[in-house]
Amino acid sequence: MLHEVPSKLDIVTTHERIRPYINRTPVLSSDKINEICGAEVFFKCENLQKIGAFKARGGINAALSLEKDEVKNGVCTHSSGNHAQAVALAAKMLGVKAYIVMPNNAPKPKVNGVIGLGAELIFCEPTLEARENGVKEIIEKTGAKFIHPFDNYDVIAGQATASKELLEEYPDLDAILAPVGGGGLLSGTGLSAKYFCKKAKVYAGEPEGAADAVLSFKSGKVEKAPYIKTIADGLLTNLSEKTLGIIKDTVTDILLVNDDEIMAALKLVFENLKIIIEPSCAVPLAALIKNKELFKNQQVGIILSGGNVDLSKLSFT
Amino acid sequence: MLHEVPSKLDIVTTHERIRPYINRTPVLSSDKINEICGAEVFFKCENLQKIGAFKARGGINAALSLEKDEVKNGVCTHSSGNHAQAVALAAKMLGVKAYIVMPNNAPKPKVNGVIGLGAELIFCEPTLEARENGVKEIIEKTGAKFIHPFDNYDVIAGQATASKELLEEYPDLDAILAPVGGGGLLSGTGLSAKYFCKKAKVYAGEPEGAADAVLSFKSGKVEKAPYIKTIADGLLTNLSEKTLGIIKDTVTDILLVNDDEIMAALKLVFENLKIIIEPSCAVPLAALIKNKELFKNQQVGIILSGGNVDLSKLSFT
């Protein structure tokens, strides 16, 4: 278990540890999207990861990094979806119980995913307070070990392996874009760019309707979003001390986009890459398209974070 | 240009020829789908191929196999969609004109794909006769070289490279399933299984509402479908002498499925593999699920043929 910012060696070790349990996800590209962006864009498809999201990397790594004795009463977490599935999958692999506190408005495919993995589900109101209280109760009752969705260096080291893989295949990237919610993926991406590539600058895309990270990045301390209203349901959380610390050190900028821009980018991906992504996952491409001049003629990597979307709620008419 | 059934060496040479111009498509799998099928299923994702379909392989190979002098007046074809895009792409690569005769009910994304590649489009009634007459006129007027969608050994050799790649990564497959329309992909799959794998049996999935291949397979001569009514718009054509000859020699059976089974399989792929496929592409998975006992505990490869679907016409409610 890591107690400080993951080193290069930590991330290499993490990758070896989780490699047998995760998918080496493909990197896709599209001539049409390149043309629209005025850049060469390489999409690291974590929507094709186990459980349909990069979160499998961090969840599995955190669970495998615990001592046997620590997990004997199971693991628990709170999550609106993808981290929940990651912890449920990790628990299934370890043969221990998983307790998941989920907001009662979590998307159906994510809820079904957790149930399908055999975890015990506890619904709560969709507030951070209700989620944290729910987890506290579970820990008191069961002795389960808490795995935080992002304020956890083992989770961050796990998420870092996505861009490590991308950089193994495309070592000359000028930039890497990732979405930012709690900052686990973004801080991991920042670390991998710093350790495994001298050149690539890291940017985040963030929804205007959950714009906490951009404020925190400017002020240097964890801030709340002025308001929450976005289709990108995976990016609602604030940063934590751990993720903000790494982001300040490794990220170049955080770029805001609105829901229309997010949905236009999502549609581009569906139609041209022929893959399914969730709205949160479209945020970095939306940010790239909105800031084309920043990335002109560059080689740009985008981490596509996940594909757990309720298709019945999307309309393409 | 090949004048007889492609040999092992022909397919190896073809693969080398087209390799720089095509995607090495990923192979995906899903624990959930494996569970449902009672088999280990490996999906070769040709929906993630250039132009969103395996047809890029055959179209590019056929165009590259022609002499410079033969293509100086351009290339032409008739197709309801994916082969049209393949020929348009090949022409663009060669810097020559492409003339495409398309039925006026072709799916919008396929029409747009052809236009986006700069081909000249000629619409016709949705009958084979109208399509063939359209092409005849074009040839007379322009001197363009016709590339048949499947009754062409260079096209067949190109399509064969999809399962060649699959077998390079999964040499122990017990079976490979592909959809069958005109039989270009199926005959190519049969040849690759025969040449590159001693063990794998090849099966086709065919829609009940376009059941010509199953009849032809039984009678040994090219038959028409008793009726045409299926959502699998890419599989409406009859076999040809060339494709039937190879299919008789290399295919174990042709399995029929109805539209409900096709749509259920399509939904499974969308939800679990997080990729977009067109209805025709879901036919082999539907056939596998309908005939589970045939494939029980086996390693099964499925060629996912394409992803050019009009998303506004799909409903997931």
PDB file of C-alpha atoms in Angstrom, chain A residues 23 26 28-29 31 35 47-48 50-52 89 92 109 267 269-271 273-277 307-312 316-317, chain B residues 23 26 28-29 31 35 47-48 50-52 89 92 109 267 269-271 273-277 307-312 316-317:
ATOM      1  CA  ASN A  23      -7.513  -5.757 -20.738  1.00  0.00           C
ATOM      2  CA  PRO A  26      -6.758  -0.901 -28.072  1.00  0.00           C
ATOM      3  CA  LEU A  28      -8.110   3.716 -32.173  1.00  0.00           C
ATOM      4  CA  SER A  29      -8.105   6.668 -34.532  1.00  0.00           C
ATOM      5  CA  ASP A  31      -9.299  10.117 -40.353  1.00  0.00           C
ATOM      6  CA  GLU A  35      -9.557  16.238 -39.975  1.00  0.00           C
ATOM      7  CA  ASN A  47     -14.433   1.962 -22.437  1.00  0.00           C
ATOM      8  CA  LEU A  48     -13.286  -1.455 -23.687  1.00  0.00           C
ATOM      9  CA  LYS A  50     -13.050  -4.780 -17.895  1.00  0.00           C
ATOM     10  CA  ILE A  51     -16.283  -3.406 -16.383  1.00  0.00           C
ATOM     11  CA  GLY A  52     -16.335  -0.863 -19.230  1.00  0.00           C
ATOM     12  CA  LEU A  89     -14.849  -7.038  -9.587  1.00  0.00           C
ATOM     13  CA  LYS A  92     -14.927 -11.210  -6.729  1.00  0.00           C
ATOM     14  CA  PRO A 109     -26.193  -0.128 -16.484  1.00  0.00           C
ATOM     15  CA  LYS A 267     -21.787  11.597 -31.416  1.00  0.00           C
ATOM     16  CA  VAL A 269     -17.040   9.050 -31.444  1.00  0.00           C
ATOM     17  CA  PHE A 270     -20.103   6.828 -31.918  1.00  0.00           C
ATOM     18  CA  GLU A 271     -20.251   7.544 -35.637  1.00  0.00           C
ATOM     19  CA  LEU A 273     -14.872   5.179 -34.005  1.00  0.00           C
ATOM     20  CA  LYS A 274     -17.906   2.825 -33.807  1.00  0.00           C
ATOM     21  CA  ILE A 275     -17.562   2.502 -30.058  1.00  0.00           C
ATOM     22  CA  ILE A 276     -19.874   3.318 -27.192  1.00  0.00           C
ATOM     23  CA  ILE A 277     -18.793   5.909 -24.667  1.00  0.00           C
ATOM     24  CA  GLY A 307     -18.707   3.214 -21.880  1.00  0.00           C
ATOM     25  CA  ASN A 308     -21.352   2.532 -19.258  1.00  0.00           C
ATOM     26  CA  VAL A 309     -24.193   4.546 -20.667  1.00  0.00           C
ATOM     27  CA  ASP A 310     -27.914   3.905 -20.568  1.00  0.00           C
ATOM     28  CA  LEU A 311     -28.476   3.628 -24.315  1.00  0.00           C
ATOM     29  CA  SER A 312     -32.222   4.035 -23.935  1.00  0.00           C
ATOM     30  CA  PHE A 316     -29.431  10.353 -32.085  1.00  0.00           C
ATOM     31  CA  THR A 317     -32.280  11.830 -34.032  1.00  0.00           C
TER      32      THR A 317
ATOM     33  CA  ASN B  23      -6.284  -1.342 -39.375  1.00  0.00           C
ATOM     34  CA  PRO B  26      -8.592  -5.627 -32.011  1.00  0.00           C
ATOM     35  CA  LEU B  28     -12.471  -8.299 -27.797  1.00  0.00           C
ATOM     36  CA  SER B  29     -14.299 -10.568 -25.409  1.00  0.00           C
ATOM     37  CA  ASP B  31     -17.230 -12.491 -19.500  1.00  0.00           C
ATOM     38  CA  GLU B  35     -21.443 -16.967 -19.781  1.00  0.00           C
ATOM     39  CA  ASN B  47     -16.495  -2.711 -37.310  1.00  0.00           C
ATOM     40  CA  LEU B  48     -13.346  -0.889 -36.150  1.00  0.00           C
ATOM     41  CA  LYS B  50     -11.216   1.569 -41.978  1.00  0.00           C
ATOM     42  CA  ILE B  51     -14.634   2.670 -43.351  1.00  0.00           C
ATOM     43  CA  GLY B  52     -16.212   0.717 -40.479  1.00  0.00           C
ATOM     44  CA  LEU B  89     -11.411   4.591 -50.228  1.00  0.00           C
ATOM     45  CA  LYS B  92      -8.860   7.847 -53.128  1.00  0.00           C
ATOM     46  CA  PRO B 109     -24.270   6.625 -42.825  1.00  0.00           C
ATOM     47  CA  LYS B 267     -27.990  -5.360 -27.935  1.00  0.00           C
ATOM     48  CA  VAL B 269     -22.732  -6.521 -28.134  1.00  0.00           C
ATOM     49  CA  PHE B 270     -23.587  -2.847 -27.577  1.00  0.00           C
ATOM     50  CA  GLU B 271     -24.023  -3.337 -23.840  1.00  0.00           C
ATOM     51  CA  LEU B 273     -18.467  -5.025 -25.701  1.00  0.00           C
ATOM     52  CA  LYS B 274     -19.237  -1.268 -25.816  1.00  0.00           C
ATOM     53  CA  ILE B 275     -18.914  -1.192 -29.569  1.00  0.00           C
ATOM     54  CA  ILE B 276     -21.310  -0.268 -32.342  1.00  0.00           C
ATOM     55  CA  ILE B 277     -22.279  -2.904 -34.872  1.00  0.00           C
ATOM     56  CA  GLY B 307     -20.556  -0.869 -37.696  1.00  0.00           C
ATOM     57  CA  ASN B 308     -22.208   1.410 -40.223  1.00  0.00           C
ATOM     58  CA  VAL B 309     -25.621   1.712 -38.665  1.00  0.00           C
ATOM     59  CA  ASP B 310     -28.012   4.634 -38.636  1.00  0.00           C
ATOM     60  CA  LEU B 311     -28.121   5.157 -34.878  1.00  0.00           C
ATOM     61  CA  SER B 312     -31.226   7.305 -35.107  1.00  0.00           C
ATOM     62  CA  PHE B 316     -32.975   0.598 -26.957  1.00  0.00           C
ATOM     63  CA  THR B 317     -36.014   1.317 -24.876  1.00  0.00           C
TER      64      THR B 317
END
